[in-house]
PDB file of C-alpha atoms and ligand atoms in Angstrom:
ATOM      1  CA  MET A   1     -17.662 -88.023 -19.611  1.00 85.00           C
ATOM      2  CA  PRO A   2     -14.806 -85.480 -19.498  1.00 95.00           C
ATOM      3  CA  PHE A   3     -12.142 -85.451 -21.550  1.00 98.00           C
ATOM      4  CA  THR A   4      -8.883 -86.941 -19.718  1.00 98.00           C
ATOM      5  CA  LEU A   5      -5.385 -88.278 -20.752  1.00 98.00           C
ATOM      6  CA  GLY A   6      -4.304 -91.736 -20.917  1.00 98.00           C
ATOM      7  CA  PRO A   7      -2.191 -92.978 -18.417  1.00 98.00           C
ATOM      8  CA  SER A   8       0.888 -92.990 -20.341  1.00 98.00           C
ATOM      9  CA  ALA A   9       0.684 -89.231 -21.266  1.00 98.00           C
ATOM     10  CA  ALA A  10      -0.299 -88.315 -17.932  1.00 98.00           C
ATOM     11  CA  SER A  11       2.527 -89.840 -16.528  1.00 98.00           C
ATOM     12  CA  ALA A  12       4.731 -88.990 -19.317  1.00 98.00           C
ATOM     13  CA  GLY A  13       3.943 -85.293 -18.459  1.00 98.00           C
ATOM     14  CA  TYR A  14       1.714 -83.978 -21.096  1.00 98.00           C
ATOM     15  CA  ARG A  15      -1.171 -81.163 -19.887  1.00 98.00           C
ATOM     16  CA  LEU A  16      -4.600 -80.923 -21.271  1.00 98.00           C
ATOM     17  CA  VAL A  17      -7.036 -77.664 -21.658  1.00 98.00           C
ATOM     18  CA  ALA A  18     -10.326 -79.329 -23.053  1.00 98.00           C
ATOM     19  CA  PHE A  19     -13.139 -76.934 -24.202  1.00 98.00           C
ATOM     20  CA  ASN A  20     -17.218 -77.537 -24.450  1.00 97.00           C
ATOM     21  CA  GLN A  21     -16.800 -75.214 -27.882  1.00 97.00           C
ATOM     22  CA  ILE A  22     -14.253 -73.191 -29.465  1.00 97.00           C
ATOM     23  CA  GLY A  23     -13.142 -72.221 -32.885  1.00 97.00           C
ATOM     24  CA  SER A  24     -10.099 -73.773 -33.494  1.00 98.00           C
ATOM     25  CA  THR A  25      -7.605 -75.990 -31.151  1.00 98.00           C
ATOM     26  CA  ASN A  26      -4.909 -75.229 -33.549  1.00 98.00           C
ATOM     27  CA  ALA A  27      -5.798 -71.862 -33.644  1.00 98.00           C
ATOM     28  CA  GLU A  28      -6.139 -72.206 -29.718  1.00 98.00           C
ATOM     29  CA  ALA A  29      -2.466 -73.698 -29.349  1.00 98.00           C
ATOM     30  CA  VAL A  30      -0.760 -71.100 -31.505  1.00 98.00           C
ATOM     31  CA  ALA A  31      -2.209 -68.292 -30.014  1.00 98.00           C
ATOM     32  CA  ARG A  32      -1.102 -69.628 -26.462  1.00 98.00           C
ATOM     33  CA  ALA A  33       2.714 -70.493 -27.710  1.00 98.00           C
ATOM     34  CA  ARG A  34       2.645 -66.872 -28.565  1.00 98.00           C
ATOM     35  CA  ASP A  35       1.652 -66.015 -24.992  1.00 97.00           C
ATOM     36  CA  GLY A  36       4.508 -68.345 -23.875  1.00 97.00           C
ATOM     37  CA  GLU A  37       2.774 -71.546 -23.279  1.00 98.00           C
ATOM     38  CA  ARG A  38       5.795 -74.295 -23.938  1.00 97.00           C
ATOM     39  CA  GLY A  39       3.915 -77.465 -23.795  1.00 97.00           C
ATOM     40  CA  PRO A  40       3.569 -80.590 -24.514  1.00 98.00           C
ATOM     41  CA  VAL A  41      -0.142 -79.736 -23.770  1.00 98.00           C
ATOM     42  CA  TRP A  42      -3.440 -80.734 -25.654  1.00 98.00           C
ATOM     43  CA  PHE A  43      -6.375 -79.126 -26.529  1.00 98.00           C
ATOM     44  CA  VAL A  44      -9.494 -80.744 -27.207  1.00 98.00           C
ATOM     45  CA  THR A  45     -13.121 -80.263 -27.644  1.00 98.00           C
ATOM     46  CA  SER A  46     -16.106 -81.958 -29.334  1.00 97.00           C
ATOM     47  CA  GLU A  47     -17.089 -78.959 -31.677  1.00 96.00           C
ATOM     48  CA  GLN A  48     -15.188 -76.087 -33.441  1.00 97.00           C
ATOM     49  CA  THR A  49     -16.764 -73.807 -35.264  1.00 96.00           C
ATOM     50  CA  ALA A  50     -13.776 -72.575 -37.338  1.00 97.00           C
ATOM     51  CA  GLY A  51     -11.847 -75.611 -38.093  1.00 96.00           C
ATOM     52  CA  ARG A  52      -8.863 -75.400 -40.258  1.00 96.00           C
ATOM     53  CA  GLY A  53      -8.333 -77.517 -43.001  1.00 94.00           C
ATOM     54  CA  ARG A  54      -4.916 -78.364 -44.860  1.00 91.00           C
ATOM     55  CA  ARG A  55      -4.434 -75.775 -47.944  1.00 88.00           C
ATOM     56  CA  HIS A  56      -6.462 -73.152 -46.251  1.00 89.00           C
ATOM     57  CA  ARG A  57      -9.769 -74.800 -46.712  1.00 91.00           C
ATOM     58  CA  ALA A  58     -12.483 -75.156 -43.534  1.00 93.00           C
ATOM     59  CA  TRP A  59     -12.477 -77.960 -41.428  1.00 95.00           C
ATOM     60  CA  ILE A  60     -15.980 -78.603 -40.995  1.00 91.00           C
ATOM     61  CA  ALA A  61     -17.569 -81.092 -38.170  1.00 88.00           C
ATOM     62  CA  PRO A  62     -20.554 -81.632 -36.066  1.00 90.00           C
ATOM     63  CA  ARG A  63     -20.732 -81.712 -32.244  1.00 95.00           C
ATOM     64  CA  GLY A  64     -19.221 -85.006 -31.141  1.00 97.00           C
ATOM     65  CA  ASN A  65     -16.440 -84.982 -33.420  1.00 97.00           C
ATOM     66  CA  LEU A  66     -13.031 -85.287 -32.366  1.00 98.00           C
ATOM     67  CA  ALA A  67     -10.686 -81.874 -32.600  1.00 98.00           C
ATOM     68  CA  SER A  68      -7.324 -82.321 -30.829  1.00 98.00           C
ATOM     69  CA  SER A  69      -4.103 -80.316 -31.029  1.00 98.00           C
ATOM     70  CA  ILE A  70      -1.383 -81.122 -29.710  1.00 98.00           C
ATOM     71  CA  LEU A  71       1.702 -78.040 -28.928  1.00 98.00           C
ATOM     72  CA  GLU A  72       5.145 -78.290 -28.359  1.00 98.00           C
ATOM     73  CA  VAL A  73       7.966 -76.061 -28.684  1.00 98.00           C
ATOM     74  CA  MET A  74      11.008 -77.383 -29.752  1.00 98.00           C
ATOM     75  CA  ASN A  75      14.575 -76.494 -31.317  1.00 97.00           C
ATOM     76  CA  VAL A  76      14.143 -78.256 -34.456  1.00 97.00           C
ATOM     77  CA  ALA A  77      14.084 -76.646 -38.151  1.00 97.00           C
ATOM     78  CA  PRO A  78      11.094 -76.269 -39.918  1.00 97.00           C
ATOM     79  CA  ALA A  79      11.490 -79.021 -42.421  1.00 96.00           C
ATOM     80  CA  VAL A  80      12.223 -81.512 -39.438  1.00 98.00           C
ATOM     81  CA  ALA A  81       9.271 -80.413 -37.679  1.00 98.00           C
ATOM     82  CA  ALA A  82       6.846 -81.309 -41.111  1.00 97.00           C
ATOM     83  CA  THR A  83       8.150 -84.955 -40.516  1.00 98.00           C
ATOM     84  CA  LEU A  84       6.180 -85.000 -37.290  1.00 98.00           C
ATOM     85  CA  GLY A  85       3.060 -85.209 -38.902  1.00 98.00           C
ATOM     86  CA  PHE A  86       3.451 -88.502 -40.020  1.00 98.00           C
ATOM     87  CA  ALA A  87       3.810 -89.619 -36.442  1.00 98.00           C
ATOM     88  CA  GLY A  88       0.434 -88.034 -36.182  1.00 98.00           C
ATOM     89  CA  GLY A  89      -0.484 -90.316 -38.635  1.00 98.00           C
ATOM     90  CA  LEU A  90       0.647 -93.328 -37.040  1.00 98.00           C
ATOM     91  CA  ALA A  91      -0.703 -92.789 -33.582  1.00 98.00           C
ATOM     92  CA  LEU A  92      -4.256 -92.336 -34.581  1.00 98.00           C
ATOM     93  CA  GLU A  93      -3.951 -95.266 -36.469  1.00 98.00           C
ATOM     94  CA  ALA A  94      -2.828 -97.243 -33.740  1.00 97.00           C
ATOM     95  CA  ALA A  95      -5.616 -95.740 -31.294  1.00 98.00           C
ATOM     96  CA  LEU A  96      -7.972 -96.659 -33.676  1.00 97.00           C
ATOM     97  CA  ARG A  97      -6.897-100.294 -34.426  1.00 95.00           C
ATOM     98  CA  ALA A  98      -7.349-100.749 -30.579  1.00 94.00           C
ATOM     99  CA  LEU A  99     -10.878 -99.129 -30.424  1.00 94.00           C
ATOM    100  CA  SER A 100     -12.200-101.115 -33.163  1.00 90.00           C
ATOM    101  CA  VAL A 101     -11.276-104.858 -32.035  1.00 85.00           C
ATOM    102  CA  GLU A 102     -14.840-105.666 -31.277  1.00 84.00           C
ATOM    103  CA  ALA A 103     -16.438-104.044 -34.700  1.00 81.00           C
ATOM    104  CA  ILE A 104     -13.544-105.831 -36.591  1.00 82.00           C
ATOM    105  CA  SER A 105     -14.326-109.466 -34.594  1.00 85.00           C
ATOM    106  CA  ARG A 106     -18.151-108.860 -36.001  1.00 86.00           C
ATOM    107  CA  SER A 107     -16.667-108.414 -39.827  1.00 83.00           C
ATOM    108  CA  PRO A 108     -13.177-109.554 -39.640  1.00 80.00           C
ATOM    109  CA  ALA A 109     -13.408-109.592 -43.769  1.00 79.00           C
ATOM    110  CA  SER A 110     -14.541-106.061 -43.746  1.00 84.00           C
ATOM    111  CA  ASP A 111     -12.519-103.704 -45.965  1.00 87.00           C
ATOM    112  CA  GLU A 112     -14.283-100.843 -44.755  1.00 86.00           C
ATOM    113  CA  LEU A 113     -12.369-101.123 -41.118  1.00 88.00           C
ATOM    114  CA  LYS A 114      -9.082-101.675 -42.470  1.00 94.00           C
ATOM    115  CA  PHE A 115      -7.238 -98.156 -41.407  1.00 97.00           C
ATOM    116  CA  SER A 116      -4.574 -96.933 -43.503  1.00 98.00           C
ATOM    117  CA  LEU A 117      -2.376 -93.293 -44.090  1.00 98.00           C
ATOM    118  CA  LYS A 118      -3.037 -91.559 -47.069  1.00 98.00           C
ATOM    119  CA  TRP A 119      -0.179 -89.120 -48.197  1.00 97.00           C
ATOM    120  CA  PRO A 120       0.534 -86.451 -46.764  1.00 94.00           C
ATOM    121  CA  ASN A 121      -1.580 -86.944 -43.638  1.00 90.00           C
ATOM    122  CA  ASP A 122      -5.282 -87.958 -43.760  1.00 97.00           C
ATOM    123  CA  VAL A 123      -6.218 -91.496 -41.971  1.00 98.00           C
ATOM    124  CA  LEU A 124      -8.512 -93.681 -44.197  1.00 97.00           C
ATOM    125  CA  ALA A 125     -11.046 -96.296 -43.318  1.00 97.00           C
ATOM    126  CA  GLY A 126     -11.388 -98.334 -46.248  1.00 96.00           C
ATOM    127  CA  GLN A 127     -11.185 -96.200 -49.157  1.00 93.00           C
ATOM    128  CA  ARG A 128     -12.701 -93.121 -47.360  1.00 95.00           C
ATOM    129  CA  LYS A 129     -11.382 -90.183 -45.040  1.00 96.00           C
ATOM    130  CA  LEU A 130     -11.523 -90.613 -41.513  1.00 97.00           C
ATOM    131  CA  ALA A 131      -9.377 -88.058 -40.390  1.00 98.00           C
ATOM    132  CA  GLY A 132      -7.200 -85.034 -41.254  1.00 97.00           C
ATOM    133  CA  ILE A 133      -4.109 -83.665 -40.127  1.00 98.00           C
ATOM    134  CA  LEU A 134      -2.863 -80.071 -39.615  1.00 98.00           C
ATOM    135  CA  LEU A 135       0.671 -79.367 -39.003  1.00 98.00           C
ATOM    136  CA  GLU A 136       1.415 -75.495 -38.206  1.00 98.00           C
ATOM    137  CA  ALA A 137       4.315 -74.553 -37.136  1.00 98.00           C
ATOM    138  CA  GLU A 138       6.008 -70.572 -36.103  1.00 98.00           C
ATOM    139  CA  PRO A 139       8.979 -69.066 -34.452  1.00 98.00           C
ATOM    140  CA  VAL A 140       8.664 -68.273 -30.958  1.00 97.00           C
ATOM    141  CA  GLY A 141      10.784 -67.189 -28.092  1.00 90.00           C
ATOM    142  CA  GLY A 142      12.803 -70.361 -27.160  1.00 88.00           C
ATOM    143  CA  GLY A 143      12.047 -72.276 -30.126  1.00 97.00           C
ATOM    144  CA  LEU A 144       9.819 -73.392 -33.024  1.00 98.00           C
ATOM    145  CA  ALA A 145       5.768 -73.879 -31.724  1.00 98.00           C
ATOM    146  CA  VAL A 146       5.061 -76.992 -33.413  1.00 98.00           C
ATOM    147  CA  VAL A 147       1.306 -77.829 -33.273  1.00 98.00           C
ATOM    148  CA  VAL A 148      -0.119 -80.858 -34.770  1.00 98.00           C
ATOM    149  CA  GLY A 149      -4.177 -80.915 -34.938  1.00 98.00           C
ATOM    150  CA  ILE A 150      -6.021 -84.284 -35.580  1.00 98.00           C
ATOM    151  CA  GLY A 151      -9.338 -84.186 -36.454  1.00 98.00           C
ATOM    152  CA  THR A 152     -11.499 -87.346 -36.509  1.00 98.00           C
ATOM    153  CA  ASN A 153     -14.844 -88.230 -37.840  1.00 98.00           C
ATOM    154  CA  VAL A 154     -16.319 -89.720 -34.634  1.00 98.00           C
ATOM    155  CA  VAL A 155     -20.294 -89.196 -35.149  1.00 97.00           C
ATOM    156  CA  ALA A 156     -20.325 -88.244 -38.861  1.00 96.00           C
ATOM    157  CA  ALA A 157     -18.789 -87.403 -41.906  1.00 95.00           C
ATOM    158  CA  PRO A 158     -19.009 -83.963 -43.708  1.00 86.00           C
ATOM    159  CA  ASP A 159     -20.986 -84.373 -47.465  1.00 84.00           C
ATOM    160  CA  GLY A 160     -19.661 -82.958 -50.518  1.00 78.00           C
ATOM    161  CA  THR A 161     -15.698 -83.376 -49.989  1.00 81.00           C
ATOM    162  CA  PRO A 162     -13.463 -83.558 -52.801  1.00 76.00           C
ATOM    163  CA  ALA A 163     -12.243 -87.153 -51.708  1.00 83.00           C
ATOM    164  CA  PRO A 164     -15.309 -89.245 -49.837  1.00 91.00           C
ATOM    165  CA  ALA A 165     -15.522 -89.432 -46.312  1.00 95.00           C
ATOM    166  CA  THR A 166     -17.017 -91.566 -43.298  1.00 97.00           C
ATOM    167  CA  SER A 167     -17.274 -91.998 -39.448  1.00 97.00           C
ATOM    168  CA  LEU A 168     -16.294 -94.420 -36.812  1.00 97.00           C
ATOM    169  CA  ARG A 169     -20.428 -94.291 -36.065  1.00 96.00           C
ATOM    170  CA  THR A 170     -21.353 -95.303 -39.842  1.00 95.00           C
ATOM    171  CA  LEU A 171     -18.465 -97.840 -39.636  1.00 95.00           C
ATOM    172  CA  GLY A 172     -20.603 -99.245 -36.616  1.00 94.00           C
ATOM    173  CA  ILE A 173     -17.384 -98.374 -34.520  1.00 94.00           C
ATOM    174  CA  ASP A 174     -19.417 -97.168 -31.074  1.00 93.00           C
ATOM    175  CA  VAL A 175     -16.682 -94.888 -29.401  1.00 96.00           C
ATOM    176  CA  SER A 176     -16.926 -91.447 -27.862  1.00 97.00           C
ATOM    177  CA  ALA A 177     -14.629 -88.674 -28.682  1.00 98.00           C
ATOM    178  CA  GLU A 178     -13.476 -88.817 -25.044  1.00 98.00           C
ATOM    179  CA  ALA A 179     -12.516 -92.277 -25.419  1.00 97.00           C
ATOM    180  CA  LEU A 180     -10.667 -91.791 -28.245  1.00 98.00           C
ATOM    181  CA  PHE A 181      -8.822 -88.666 -27.186  1.00 98.00           C
ATOM    182  CA  SER A 182      -7.679 -90.996 -24.220  1.00 98.00           C
ATOM    183  CA  ALA A 183      -6.626 -93.427 -26.640  1.00 98.00           C
ATOM    184  CA  LEU A 184      -4.968 -91.063 -28.882  1.00 98.00           C
ATOM    185  CA  SER A 185      -2.731 -89.119 -26.341  1.00 98.00           C
ATOM    186  CA  ASP A 186      -1.078 -92.448 -25.229  1.00 98.00           C
ATOM    187  CA  SER A 187      -0.192 -93.818 -28.574  1.00 98.00           C
ATOM    188  CA  TRP A 188       0.843 -89.557 -29.392  1.00 98.00           C
ATOM    189  CA  ALA A 189       3.338 -90.217 -26.684  1.00 98.00           C
ATOM    190  CA  GLU A 190       4.744 -93.544 -28.043  1.00 98.00           C
ATOM    191  CA  PHE A 191       4.878 -92.445 -31.440  1.00 98.00           C
ATOM    192  CA  ARG A 192       6.327 -88.797 -30.389  1.00 98.00           C
ATOM    193  CA  ASN A 193       9.107 -90.222 -28.473  1.00 98.00           C
ATOM    194  CA  ILE A 194      10.222 -92.702 -31.077  1.00 98.00           C
ATOM    195  CA  TRP A 195       9.960 -89.731 -33.623  1.00 98.00           C
ATOM    196  CA  ASP A 196      12.365 -87.787 -30.962  1.00 98.00           C
ATOM    197  CA  HIS A 197      12.899 -84.816 -32.499  1.00 98.00           C
ATOM    198  CA  GLY A 198      13.462 -86.055 -35.918  1.00 98.00           C
ATOM    199  CA  ARG A 199      16.435 -88.158 -35.393  1.00 98.00           C
ATOM    200  CA  GLY A 200      13.852 -91.299 -35.376  1.00 98.00           C
ATOM    201  CA  PHE A 201      12.281 -90.494 -38.693  1.00 98.00           C
ATOM    202  CA  ALA A 202      13.551 -93.385 -40.321  1.00 98.00           C
ATOM    203  CA  HIS A 203      11.915 -95.666 -37.733  1.00 98.00           C
ATOM    204  CA  ILE A 204       8.560 -93.249 -38.082  1.00 98.00           C
ATOM    205  CA  ARG A 205       9.053 -93.394 -42.180  1.00 98.00           C
ATOM    206  CA  ARG A 206       9.500 -97.416 -42.527  1.00 98.00           C
ATOM    207  CA  MET A 207       6.081 -97.820 -40.033  1.00 98.00           C
ATOM    208  CA  TRP A 208       4.505 -95.277 -41.958  1.00 98.00           C
ATOM    209  CA  LEU A 209       5.353 -97.074 -45.211  1.00 98.00           C
ATOM    210  CA  GLN A 210       3.901-100.354 -43.869  1.00 98.00           C
ATOM    211  CA  CYS A 211       0.372 -98.190 -43.824  1.00 98.00           C
ATOM    212  CA  ALA A 212       0.140 -96.408 -46.446  1.00 98.00           C
ATOM    213  CA  THR A 213      -2.325 -96.355 -49.581  1.00 97.00           C
ATOM    214  CA  GLY A 214      -1.431 -96.463 -52.840  1.00 96.00           C
ATOM    215  CA  LEU A 215       2.196 -97.387 -53.078  1.00 97.00           C
ATOM    216  CA  GLY A 216       3.100 -98.433 -56.231  1.00 97.00           C
ATOM    217  CA  GLN A 217      -0.146 -97.365 -57.583  1.00 96.00           C
ATOM    218  CA  ALA A 218      -1.170 -94.853 -60.077  1.00 97.00           C
ATOM    219  CA  VAL A 219      -0.998 -91.044 -58.807  1.00 97.00           C
ATOM    220  CA  ALA A 220      -2.109 -87.819 -59.477  1.00 97.00           C
ATOM    221  CA  ILE A 221      -1.135 -84.618 -57.634  1.00 96.00           C
ATOM    222  CA  LYS A 222      -2.838 -81.240 -58.327  1.00 93.00           C
ATOM    223  CA  SER A 223      -0.870 -78.573 -56.612  1.00 85.00           C
ATOM    224  CA  GLY A 224      -1.900 -74.855 -57.256  1.00 82.00           C
ATOM    225  CA  GLY A 225      -2.072 -74.919 -61.592  1.00 86.00           C
ATOM    226  CA  THR A 226      -0.031 -77.964 -61.426  1.00 91.00           C
ATOM    227  CA  LEU A 227      -0.650 -81.258 -62.163  1.00 95.00           C
ATOM    228  CA  ILE A 228       1.825 -84.176 -61.793  1.00 96.00           C
ATOM    229  CA  GLU A 229       1.194 -87.722 -62.704  1.00 96.00           C
ATOM    230  CA  GLY A 230       2.957 -90.855 -62.195  1.00 97.00           C
ATOM    231  CA  ILE A 231       3.526 -93.878 -60.040  1.00 97.00           C
ATOM    232  CA  PHE A 232       3.994 -93.333 -55.818  1.00 98.00           C
ATOM    233  CA  GLU A 233       7.449 -94.762 -55.680  1.00 98.00           C
ATOM    234  CA  THR A 234       7.850 -93.947 -51.801  1.00 98.00           C
ATOM    235  CA  LEU A 235       7.838 -91.606 -48.974  1.00 98.00           C
ATOM    236  CA  ASP A 236      11.519 -90.189 -48.915  1.00 98.00           C
ATOM    237  CA  GLU A 237      13.727 -89.217 -46.046  1.00 96.00           C
ATOM    238  CA  GLN A 238      12.235 -85.424 -45.845  1.00 96.00           C
ATOM    239  CA  GLY A 239       8.780 -86.678 -46.026  1.00 97.00           C
ATOM    240  CA  CYS A 240       8.233 -85.741 -49.383  1.00 97.00           C
ATOM    241  CA  MET A 241       5.574 -88.176 -51.798  1.00 97.00           C
ATOM    242  CA  VAL A 242       8.448 -89.637 -54.448  1.00 98.00           C
ATOM    243  CA  VAL A 243       6.522 -90.113 -57.609  1.00 97.00           C
ATOM    244  CA  ARG A 244       7.924 -91.946 -60.717  1.00 97.00           C
ATOM    245  CA  THR A 245       6.790 -90.208 -63.933  1.00 95.00           C
ATOM    246  CA  ALA A 246       6.192 -91.712 -67.295  1.00 95.00           C
ATOM    247  CA  GLY A 247       9.947 -90.401 -68.447  1.00 94.00           C
ATOM    248  CA  GLY A 248      11.225 -92.437 -65.243  1.00 95.00           C
ATOM    249  CA  ARG A 249      12.094 -89.309 -63.612  1.00 96.00           C
ATOM    250  CA  MET A 250      11.546 -89.281 -59.615  1.00 97.00           C
ATOM    251  CA  VAL A 251       9.628 -86.327 -58.610  1.00 95.00           C
ATOM    252  CA  PRO A 252      10.113 -85.454 -54.670  1.00 96.00           C
ATOM    253  CA  ILE A 253       6.049 -83.877 -54.068  1.00 95.00           C
ATOM    254  CA  THR A 254       6.158 -81.425 -51.111  1.00 94.00           C
ATOM    255  CA  ALA A 255       2.302 -80.534 -50.994  1.00 92.00           C
ATOM    256  CA  GLY A 256      -0.841 -81.246 -52.842  1.00 92.00           C
ATOM    257  CA  ASP A 257      -4.043 -83.088 -53.521  1.00 91.00           C
ATOM    258  CA  VAL A 258      -3.533 -86.726 -54.428  1.00 95.00           C
ATOM    259  CA  TYR A 259      -5.669 -88.938 -56.561  1.00 94.00           C
ATOM    260  CA  PHE A 260      -5.214 -92.920 -56.673  1.00 94.00           C
ATOM    261  CA  GLY A 261      -6.599 -95.348 -59.213  1.00 78.00           C
ATOM    262  CA  SER A 262      -9.616 -94.360 -61.475  1.00 69.00           C
ATOM    263  CA  ALA A 263      -9.640 -90.915 -59.506  1.00 68.00           C
ATOM    264  CA  ALA A 264      -5.972 -90.331 -60.573  1.00 71.00           C
ATOM    265  CA  SER A 265      -6.973 -90.005 -64.334  1.00 66.00           C
ATOM    266  CA  ALA A 266     -10.276 -88.678 -63.548  1.00 58.00           C
ATOM    267  CA  GLY A 267     -10.457 -86.784 -60.310  1.00 48.00           C
ATOM    268  CA  ALA A 268      -7.778 -84.447 -60.638  1.00 54.00           C
ATOM    269  CA  ARG A 269      -9.069 -82.804 -63.614  1.00 56.00           C
TER     270      ARG A 269
HETATM  271  C1  BTN B   1      -7.395 -81.783 -43.184  1.00 72.51           C
HETATM  272  O1  BTN B   1      -7.680 -80.840 -44.094  1.00 72.51           O
HETATM  273  O2  BTN B   1      -7.222 -83.209 -43.375  1.00 72.51           O
HETATM  274  C2  BTN B   1      -6.937 -81.596 -41.889  1.00 72.51           C
HETATM  275  C3  BTN B   1      -7.848 -81.068 -41.321  1.00 72.51           C
HETATM  276  C4  BTN B   1      -7.249 -80.957 -39.564  1.00 72.51           C
HETATM  277  C5  BTN B   1      -8.579 -80.791 -38.795  1.00 72.51           C
HETATM  278  C6  BTN B   1      -8.019 -80.644 -37.245  1.00 72.51           C
HETATM  279  S1  BTN B   1      -9.220 -80.784 -36.162  1.00 72.51           S
HETATM  280  C7  BTN B   1      -8.123 -80.291 -34.823  1.00 72.51           C
HETATM  281  C8  BTN B   1      -7.031 -79.180 -35.304  1.00 72.51           C
HETATM  282  N1  BTN B   1      -7.853 -77.921 -35.065  1.00 72.51           N
HETATM  283  C9  BTN B   1      -8.222 -77.136 -36.563  1.00 72.51           C
HETATM  284  O3  BTN B   1      -8.677 -76.185 -36.580  1.00 72.51           O
HETATM  285  N2  BTN B   1      -7.696 -77.913 -37.520  1.00 72.51           N
HETATM  286  C10 BTN B   1      -7.090 -79.350 -36.880  1.00 72.51           C
END
């Protein structure tokens, strides 16, 4: 089955470039933007050989997983563009929920089949990472090239990752990368519209908080050599994670590795 856009994405004017294999769909999107591509256009594959993760890590995935990047050149400040990643998490969560109806009806009480969003940009199934999002932005002629790269573990999850991972196949959700992409492209079109160049971020933020994992829980964030510990209070209007420290200070976090629960005291060290 080839990759195709969903009907809403196609009628909204999105385009699609699909590859049998490529180094990184994010790198391809950035290179095309430098060459004058304005989007909105998706770059997709079911096999990356040089996938990029957040914090300069590699994103390793076997053939059959979904690597998808949406490129759009827009006139927004980089700080506003950064909030588009939250729309990406919501779009993927909505697509996954729609495709999991059958699996959920077989095991309605299963915690493993509950999808949630982990700050900044992971999609979890139960407590395990199912997908990650890497947002990259670069000024080009005519605006800021914004690339939201979404990697989803469809057929397999990597071993030995800092946070435990899972895949749709492990969860008993029988869906291909191509079918997932079609659903994702439609839900992206919906949440991208709500986001509306950042004007709709207040709405995105409210929806994101409803899907968030770890709100009100102990959290530790490791960023470079710094460790911040406290309670995950909220997401602020800029997309920062707000942590209340033991001394009552509210600290906005812009980046870092996030650990909840027992991992907040053990894993972060
Ligand atoms: C993370 O570290 O959790 C983010 C991973 C993002 C991976 C996706 S796969 C599609 C796109 N292309 C890349 O090279 N990376 C992103």
